[in-house]
mmCIF file of C-alpha atoms in Angstrom:
data_model
loop_
_atom_site.group_PDB
_atom_site.id
_atom_site.type_symbol
_atom_site.label_atom_id
_atom_site.label_comp_id
_atom_site.label_asym_id
_atom_site.label_seq_id
_atom_site.Cartn_x
_atom_site.Cartn_y
_atom_site.Cartn_z
ATOM 1 C CA MET A 84 178.549 196.972 86.096
ATOM 2 C CA LYS A 85 180.375 199.402 88.337
ATOM 3 C CA LYS A 86 177.299 200.807 89.679
ATOM 4 C CA ASP A 87 175.827 197.401 90.498
ATOM 5 C CA SER A 88 179.168 196.135 92.276
ATOM 6 C CA LEU A 89 179.345 199.484 94.265
ATOM 7 C CA LYS A 90 175.612 199.178 95.245
ATOM 8 C CA LYS A 91 176.319 195.639 96.229
ATOM 9 C CA TYR A 92 179.181 196.352 98.369
ATOM 10 C CA ILE A 93 176.998 199.232 100.206
ATOM 11 C CA MET A 94 174.728 196.904 101.151
ATOM 12 C CA ILE A 95 177.072 194.084 102.264
ATOM 13 C CA GLY A 96 178.665 197.062 104.296
ATOM 14 C CA ALA A 97 175.239 198.533 105.574
ATOM 15 C CA PHE A 98 174.537 194.363 106.654
ATOM 16 C CA ALA A 99 177.801 194.321 108.698
ATOM 17 C CA LEU A 100 177.103 197.273 110.412
ATOM 18 C CA ILE A 101 173.726 196.128 111.512
ATOM 19 C CA LEU A 102 175.232 192.978 112.671
ATOM 20 C CA PHE A 103 177.997 194.930 114.595
ATOM 21 C CA GLY A 104 175.307 196.943 116.419
ATOM 22 C CA ILE A 105 173.366 194.049 117.507
ATOM 23 C CA ALA A 106 176.485 192.301 118.660
ATOM 24 C CA SER A 107 177.265 195.121 120.796
ATOM 25 C CA ILE A 108 174.342 195.701 122.431
ATOM 26 C CA ASN A 109 174.233 191.645 123.287
ATOM 27 C CA PHE A 110 177.562 192.229 124.799
ATOM 28 C CA LYS A 111 176.599 195.033 126.708
ATOM 29 C CA SER A 112 174.036 193.356 128.113
ATOM 30 C CA LEU A 113 176.057 190.381 128.980
ATOM 31 C CA ASP A 114 178.470 192.738 130.847
ATOM 32 C CA LYS A 115 175.819 194.617 132.723
ATOM 33 C CA THR A 116 174.481 190.947 133.809
ATOM 34 C CA LYS A 117 177.810 190.052 135.090
ATOM 35 C CA THR A 118 178.077 193.318 137.153
ATOM 36 C CA GLN A 119 174.666 193.483 138.615
ATOM 37 C CA ILE A 120 174.533 189.463 139.877
ATOM 38 C CA SER A 121 171.943 190.069 142.150
ATOM 39 C CA SER A 122 168.108 191.068 141.315
ATOM 40 C CA PRO A 123 167.627 194.674 141.783
ATOM 41 C CA THR A 124 164.179 193.776 143.363
ATOM 42 C CA LEU A 125 165.793 192.629 146.657
ATOM 43 C CA ASP A 126 165.159 194.596 149.598
ATOM 44 C CA THR A 127 167.452 197.276 150.539
ATOM 45 C CA HIS A 128 165.916 197.978 153.907
ATOM 46 C CA GLU A 129 168.766 198.089 156.718
ATOM 47 C CA TYR A 130 168.429 195.765 159.811
ATOM 48 C CA ASP A 131 170.615 195.696 162.821
ATOM 49 C CA TRP A 132 171.457 192.276 163.821
ATOM 50 C CA TYR A 133 170.158 191.314 167.347
ATOM 51 C CA PHE A 134 169.091 188.443 169.228
ATOM 52 C CA ASN A 135 167.500 187.754 172.425
ATOM 53 C CA PRO A 136 169.966 186.512 174.893
ATOM 54 C CA ARG A 137 169.298 183.673 177.515
ATOM 55 C CA GLU A 138 171.066 182.506 180.474
ATOM 56 C CA ASP A 139 169.714 178.888 180.553
ATOM 57 C CA GLY A 140 172.534 177.079 178.499
ATOM 58 C CA LYS A 141 169.846 177.299 175.069
ATOM 59 C CA GLN A 142 170.565 178.960 172.285
ATOM 60 C CA PRO A 143 169.331 183.049 171.631
ATOM 61 C CA SER A 144 166.484 183.445 169.225
ATOM 62 C CA PRO A 145 167.678 185.746 166.383
ATOM 63 C CA ILE A 146 165.671 188.644 164.793
ATOM 64 C CA LYS A 147 162.380 188.058 163.686
ATOM 65 C CA GLU A 148 162.061 190.908 161.031
ATOM 66 C CA ALA A 149 164.678 189.190 158.733
ATOM 67 C CA ASP A 150 164.335 185.853 158.800
ATOM 68 C CA PHE A 151 165.162 185.690 155.092
ATOM 69 C CA PHE A 152 169.132 185.602 156.187
ATOM 70 C CA LYS A 153 168.985 181.821 156.178
ATOM 71 C CA LYS A 154 168.358 181.854 152.429
ATOM 72 C CA TYR A 155 171.741 183.557 151.952
ATOM 73 C CA GLY A 156 174.204 181.341 153.670
ATOM 74 C CA ALA A 157 174.221 183.247 156.605
ATOM 75 C CA TYR A 158 175.008 181.759 160.283
ATOM 76 C CA TYR A 159 174.540 183.228 163.727
ATOM 77 C CA VAL A 160 174.927 179.865 165.617
ATOM 78 C CA GLY A 161 176.180 176.314 164.610
ATOM 79 C CA ASN A 162 174.536 173.065 166.187
ATOM 80 C CA PRO A 163 172.375 173.191 169.099
ATOM 81 C CA ASN A 164 173.299 169.587 170.447
ATOM 82 C CA GLU A 165 176.932 169.927 169.835
ATOM 83 C CA LYS A 166 179.271 171.423 172.420
ATOM 84 C CA VAL A 167 181.398 173.387 169.931
ATOM 85 C CA ILE A 168 182.160 177.127 170.464
ATOM 86 C CA TYR A 169 183.449 179.445 167.486
ATOM 87 C CA LEU A 170 185.223 182.206 168.731
ATOM 88 C CA SER A 171 185.580 185.118 166.909
ATOM 89 C CA PHE A 172 187.381 188.586 167.157
ATOM 90 C CA ASP A 173 186.588 191.765 165.057
ATOM 91 C CA ALA A 174 189.652 193.792 164.622
ATOM 92 C CA GLY A 175 189.689 197.348 163.295
ATOM 93 C CA TYR A 176 193.122 198.273 164.402
ATOM 94 C CA GLU A 177 195.779 196.750 166.638
ATOM 95 C CA SER A 178 196.056 198.005 170.232
ATOM 96 C CA GLY A 179 198.900 195.653 171.357
ATOM 97 C CA ASN A 180 196.722 192.837 172.558
ATOM 98 C CA THR A 181 196.719 190.376 170.042
ATOM 99 C CA PRO A 182 199.994 188.745 170.696
ATOM 100 C CA LYS A 183 199.119 188.007 173.993
ATOM 101 C CA LEU A 184 195.691 186.611 172.862
ATOM 102 C CA LEU A 185 197.503 184.360 170.435
ATOM 103 C CA ASP A 186 199.531 183.107 173.131
ATOM 104 C CA THR A 187 196.798 182.119 175.398
ATOM 105 C CA LEU A 188 195.027 180.445 172.251
ATOM 106 C CA LYS A 189 198.291 178.620 171.411
ATOM 107 C CA LYS A 190 198.519 177.265 175.146
ATOM 108 C CA HIS A 191 195.083 175.955 175.094
ATOM 109 C CA ASN A 192 195.473 174.507 171.507
ATOM 110 C CA ALA A 193 192.597 176.740 170.753
ATOM 111 C CA LYS A 194 191.559 178.125 167.214
ATOM 112 C CA ALA A 195 189.598 181.327 166.591
ATOM 113 C CA GLN A 196 188.504 183.389 163.825
ATOM 114 C CA PHE A 197 189.778 187.005 163.311
ATOM 115 C CA PHE A 198 187.664 189.323 161.326
ATOM 116 C CA VAL A 199 190.113 192.043 160.215
ATOM 117 C CA VAL A 200 189.707 195.229 157.925
ATOM 118 C CA GLU A 201 192.179 196.293 154.854
ATOM 119 C CA SER A 202 194.270 198.478 157.093
ATOM 120 C CA TYR A 203 194.665 196.079 159.638
ATOM 121 C CA ILE A 204 196.356 193.669 157.432
ATOM 122 C CA LYS A 205 198.421 196.091 155.766
ATOM 123 C CA SER A 206 199.371 197.392 159.160
ATOM 124 C CA ASN A 207 200.232 194.217 160.719
ATOM 125 C CA PRO A 208 201.520 191.671 158.179
ATOM 126 C CA GLU A 209 203.443 189.561 160.839
ATOM 127 C CA LEU A 210 200.681 189.079 163.168
ATOM 128 C CA ILE A 211 198.207 188.121 160.042
ATOM 129 C CA LYS A 212 201.324 185.411 158.989
ATOM 130 C CA ARG A 213 201.411 184.305 162.578
ATOM 131 C CA MET A 214 197.445 183.997 162.881
ATOM 132 C CA GLU A 215 197.670 181.862 159.884
ATOM 133 C CA LYS A 216 200.599 179.677 160.640
ATOM 134 C CA GLU A 217 198.814 178.720 164.027
ATOM 135 C CA GLY A 218 195.616 177.487 162.406
ATOM 136 C CA HIS A 219 193.424 180.386 162.952
ATOM 137 C CA LEU A 220 191.106 181.892 160.175
ATOM 138 C CA VAL A 221 191.851 185.518 159.245
ATOM 139 C CA CYS A 222 188.490 186.644 157.671
ATOM 140 C CA ASN A 223 186.920 189.406 155.862
ATOM 141 C CA HIS A 224 185.558 192.423 157.595
ATOM 142 C CA SER A 225 185.462 194.723 154.797
ATOM 143 C CA LYS A 226 187.547 197.492 153.829
ATOM 144 C CA SER A 227 186.534 200.420 155.341
ATOM 145 C CA HIS A 228 184.100 199.030 157.863
ATOM 146 C CA PRO A 229 180.716 200.719 156.265
ATOM 147 C CA SER A 230 177.419 199.579 156.673
ATOM 148 C CA MET A 231 177.305 197.122 153.822
ATOM 149 C CA ALA A 232 173.352 197.645 153.599
ATOM 150 C CA GLY A 233 173.893 201.175 152.609
ATOM 151 C CA ILE A 234 175.990 200.110 149.416
ATOM 152 C CA THR A 235 173.466 199.235 146.698
ATOM 153 C CA ASP A 236 176.093 199.579 143.582
ATOM 154 C CA PHE A 237 177.374 196.065 143.266
ATOM 155 C CA GLU A 238 180.839 197.115 141.965
ATOM 156 C CA LYS A 239 181.149 199.386 145.154
ATOM 157 C CA PHE A 240 180.135 196.538 147.228
ATOM 158 C CA LYS A 241 182.252 194.214 145.637
ATOM 159 C CA GLU A 242 185.502 196.519 146.153
ATOM 160 C CA GLU A 243 184.662 196.377 150.074
ATOM 161 C CA ILE A 244 185.343 192.741 150.229
ATOM 162 C CA THR A 245 187.976 191.862 147.377
ATOM 163 C CA SER A 246 190.401 194.580 148.205
ATOM 164 C CA VAL A 247 190.651 192.770 151.733
ATOM 165 C CA GLU A 248 191.112 189.552 149.794
ATOM 166 C CA LYS A 249 194.027 191.234 147.720
ATOM 167 C CA ALA A 250 195.624 192.406 151.008
ATOM 168 C CA TYR A 251 195.547 189.051 152.736
ATOM 169 C CA LYS A 252 196.877 187.185 149.612
ATOM 170 C CA ASP A 253 199.587 189.756 149.248
ATOM 171 C CA VAL A 254 200.429 189.143 152.942
ATOM 172 C CA THR A 255 200.377 185.293 153.092
ATOM 173 C CA GLY A 256 200.192 184.216 149.563
ATOM 174 C CA LYS A 257 197.177 182.658 150.289
ATOM 175 C CA GLU A 258 193.286 182.829 149.562
ATOM 176 C CA MET A 259 191.409 184.431 152.210
ATOM 177 C CA PRO A 260 188.711 182.032 154.001
ATOM 178 C CA LYS A 261 185.155 182.911 152.630
ATOM 179 C CA TYR A 262 183.634 184.225 155.525
ATOM 180 C CA PHE A 263 182.386 187.827 155.915
ATOM 181 C CA ARG A 264 181.198 189.793 159.126
ATOM 182 C CA PRO A 265 178.822 192.732 158.139
ATOM 183 C CA PRO A 266 180.498 195.766 160.154
ATOM 184 C CA MET A 267 178.170 196.666 163.204
ATOM 185 C CA GLY A 268 175.802 193.965 162.134
ATOM 186 C CA LYS A 269 174.140 195.859 159.557
ATOM 187 C CA PHE A 270 172.733 194.101 156.862
ATOM 188 C CA SER A 271 169.626 193.956 154.176
ATOM 189 C CA GLU A 272 168.213 191.407 151.925
ATOM 190 C CA GLN A 273 170.310 192.543 149.141
ATOM 191 C CA SER A 274 173.500 192.833 151.183
ATOM 192 C CA LEU A 275 173.433 189.157 152.106
ATOM 193 C CA LYS A 276 172.713 188.380 148.255
ATOM 194 C CA TYR A 277 175.742 190.174 147.339
ATOM 195 C CA THR A 278 177.724 188.657 149.500
ATOM 196 C CA GLN A 279 176.713 184.984 148.833
ATOM 197 C CA ASP A 280 177.365 185.999 144.931
ATOM 198 C CA LEU A 281 181.091 186.617 146.033
ATOM 199 C CA GLY A 282 181.296 183.232 147.578
ATOM 200 C CA TYR A 283 181.084 184.429 151.081
ATOM 201 C CA LYS A 284 178.882 183.258 154.241
ATOM 202 C CA SER A 285 177.897 186.172 156.203
ATOM 203 C CA ILE A 286 178.743 185.430 159.736
ATOM 204 C CA PHE A 287 176.772 186.901 162.745
ATOM 205 C CA TRP A 288 176.996 185.958 166.317
ATOM 206 C CA SER A 289 174.874 184.538 169.120
ATOM 207 C CA PHE A 290 177.116 186.238 171.922
ATOM 208 C CA ALA A 291 178.576 189.655 172.534
ATOM 209 C CA TYR A 292 179.005 192.051 175.156
ATOM 210 C CA VAL A 293 180.080 195.802 175.543
ATOM 211 C CA ASP A 294 183.549 195.160 175.560
ATOM 212 C CA TRP A 295 185.148 197.775 172.886
ATOM 213 C CA TYR A 296 185.338 201.070 174.858
ATOM 214 C CA GLU A 297 189.010 200.587 175.915
ATOM 215 C CA LYS A 298 188.742 203.554 178.471
ATOM 216 C CA LYS A 299 185.709 202.179 180.026
ATOM 217 C CA GLN A 300 186.359 198.366 180.359
ATOM 218 C CA PRO A 301 183.952 195.846 182.141
ATOM 219 C CA THR A 302 185.410 194.233 185.517
ATOM 220 C CA HIS A 303 186.938 190.791 185.076
ATOM 221 C CA GLU A 304 184.000 189.596 187.231
ATOM 222 C CA PHE A 305 181.443 191.018 185.151
ATOM 223 C CA ALA A 306 182.960 189.672 181.946
ATOM 224 C CA LYS A 307 183.220 186.107 183.155
ATOM 225 C CA ASN A 308 179.748 185.965 184.532
ATOM 226 C CA LYS A 309 178.362 187.575 181.248
ATOM 227 C CA ILE A 310 180.259 185.088 179.342
ATOM 228 C CA TYR A 311 179.495 181.831 181.381
ATOM 229 C CA SER A 312 175.723 182.391 181.770
ATOM 230 C CA ARG A 313 175.238 182.738 177.942
ATOM 231 C CA THR A 314 177.554 180.064 176.844
ATOM 232 C CA HIS A 315 175.696 177.515 174.738
ATOM 233 C CA PRO A 316 176.005 174.802 172.182
ATOM 234 C CA GLY A 317 177.128 176.101 168.812
ATOM 235 C CA ALA A 318 177.807 179.515 170.044
ATOM 236 C CA ILE A 319 179.343 182.026 167.806
ATOM 237 C CA VAL A 320 181.129 184.247 170.292
ATOM 238 C CA LEU A 321 182.358 187.954 169.258
ATOM 239 C CA LEU A 322 184.887 189.322 171.377
ATOM 240 C CA HIS A 323 187.126 192.686 170.367
ATOM 241 C CA PRO A 324 191.022 192.325 171.053
ATOM 242 C CA ASN A 325 191.425 195.865 171.894
ATOM 243 C CA SER A 326 189.808 194.869 175.110
ATOM 244 C CA SER A 327 192.227 194.461 178.109
ATOM 245 C CA THR A 328 189.768 192.568 179.952
ATOM 246 C CA ASN A 329 189.341 189.889 177.359
ATOM 247 C CA THR A 330 192.965 189.716 177.148
ATOM 248 C CA GLU A 331 193.452 189.297 180.833
ATOM 249 C CA ILE A 332 190.592 186.697 181.296
ATOM 250 C CA LEU A 333 190.930 184.688 178.228
ATOM 251 C CA ASP A 334 193.059 181.697 180.057
ATOM 252 C CA GLU A 335 190.280 181.392 182.505
ATOM 253 C CA VAL A 336 187.323 181.761 180.240
ATOM 254 C CA LEU A 337 189.239 178.940 178.163
ATOM 255 C CA THR A 338 189.814 176.876 181.106
ATOM 256 C CA HIS A 339 186.202 177.244 182.021
ATOM 257 C CA TRP A 340 184.868 176.406 178.899
ATOM 258 C CA GLU A 341 186.855 173.101 178.773
ATOM 259 C CA LYS A 342 185.730 172.210 182.196
ATOM 260 C CA GLU A 343 182.398 172.459 180.370
ATOM 261 C CA GLY A 344 183.183 169.934 178.065
ATOM 262 C CA TYR A 345 183.572 172.627 175.140
ATOM 263 C CA LYS A 346 185.737 172.431 172.022
ATOM 264 C CA LEU A 347 186.847 175.264 170.318
ATOM 265 C CA LYS A 348 186.828 175.162 166.376
ATOM 266 C CA THR A 349 186.994 177.240 163.074
ATOM 267 C CA LEU A 350 184.052 177.907 160.880
ATOM 268 C CA ASP A 351 185.312 175.452 158.566
ATOM 269 C CA TYR A 352 184.059 172.951 160.893
ATOM 270 C CA LEU A 353 180.775 174.763 161.007
ATOM 271 C CA ASN A 354 180.565 174.903 157.103
ATOM 272 C CA ASN A 355 181.279 171.499 156.597
ATOM 273 C CA LYS A 356 178.834 170.246 159.153
ATOM 274 C CA LYS A 357 175.566 172.183 157.609
#
C-alpha cells in the first residue's frame, strides 16, 4: 500500500510539473506579445520627411516613397478647404526666446504646439507650466532626439516616448497630449506603427525653412516672404524657437495671417476634424 501511495504521489507531482511548465510557456508568450506589439515584418527602412513646396496657396505634395504613413495616424497637413494653421515649435533647448514668443501668441490669442524633449521639460518647468496654462499643447519630441527609425527594439522605442510623458506629468500633474514629432523627420513604417501602438499621432509638417542656425539667421524680409508665399489652408507650420528672426517677426506674421482670414488652432482641432 505504501508503494502504491508513493507511486500515486509521484505521478500527481509529475503531472503538476507538466502543467506548471505549460503555463509558464504560455505566460512567457503572452509577455512577449505585450512587449512586441508591432509586427516584426514591418519595413524598417529609414525615410526623411520631405514635400514639394508650392507658392500658389495650395497644399504641397508629400513624400511619394512612403505613402503608407497615412495608415498609422500620421498627419502633415489639415483640411485643404479650411483656413486654419497649426503653428508648431520644435524645442531641444531654451535659448531665451520662448517667453517673448508666448507673449506674442497671447497678444493675438493664438494657440500653438511646442514639441519638446525630456531635458527641456526638466530644465524649464515654469515655461512648460505657462505653455499649458495659456492653452498651448506641449507635445512629445522624444527623450534624446534620435532617429526613431533606427530603434527597432520596441522597449527602447517606448522609453524614448514614455520618459517625456513622465517628465511632463511630474511638472504639470497632467497627461501629455498624444502627439509625437519624429526627430529630424526621420521615420520608417515600423516606427510609425510603434508610435501608433503607444497611442500617439505622428505629426509632420507642410511648411518649414532653415531657421535653426543661431549664428546664421535669415533676414526678416527673407523669412516673411518665405512664410507668406508658402502659406496654405491646413498648414502645419514648423518653426524653431531658438531663431531670433522668428521671435522678432512673429507679431507681423500673425497679423498677416489674420488679415488673410486664417485662424490658429491646436492639433486637437485637427484630430477631431479627421
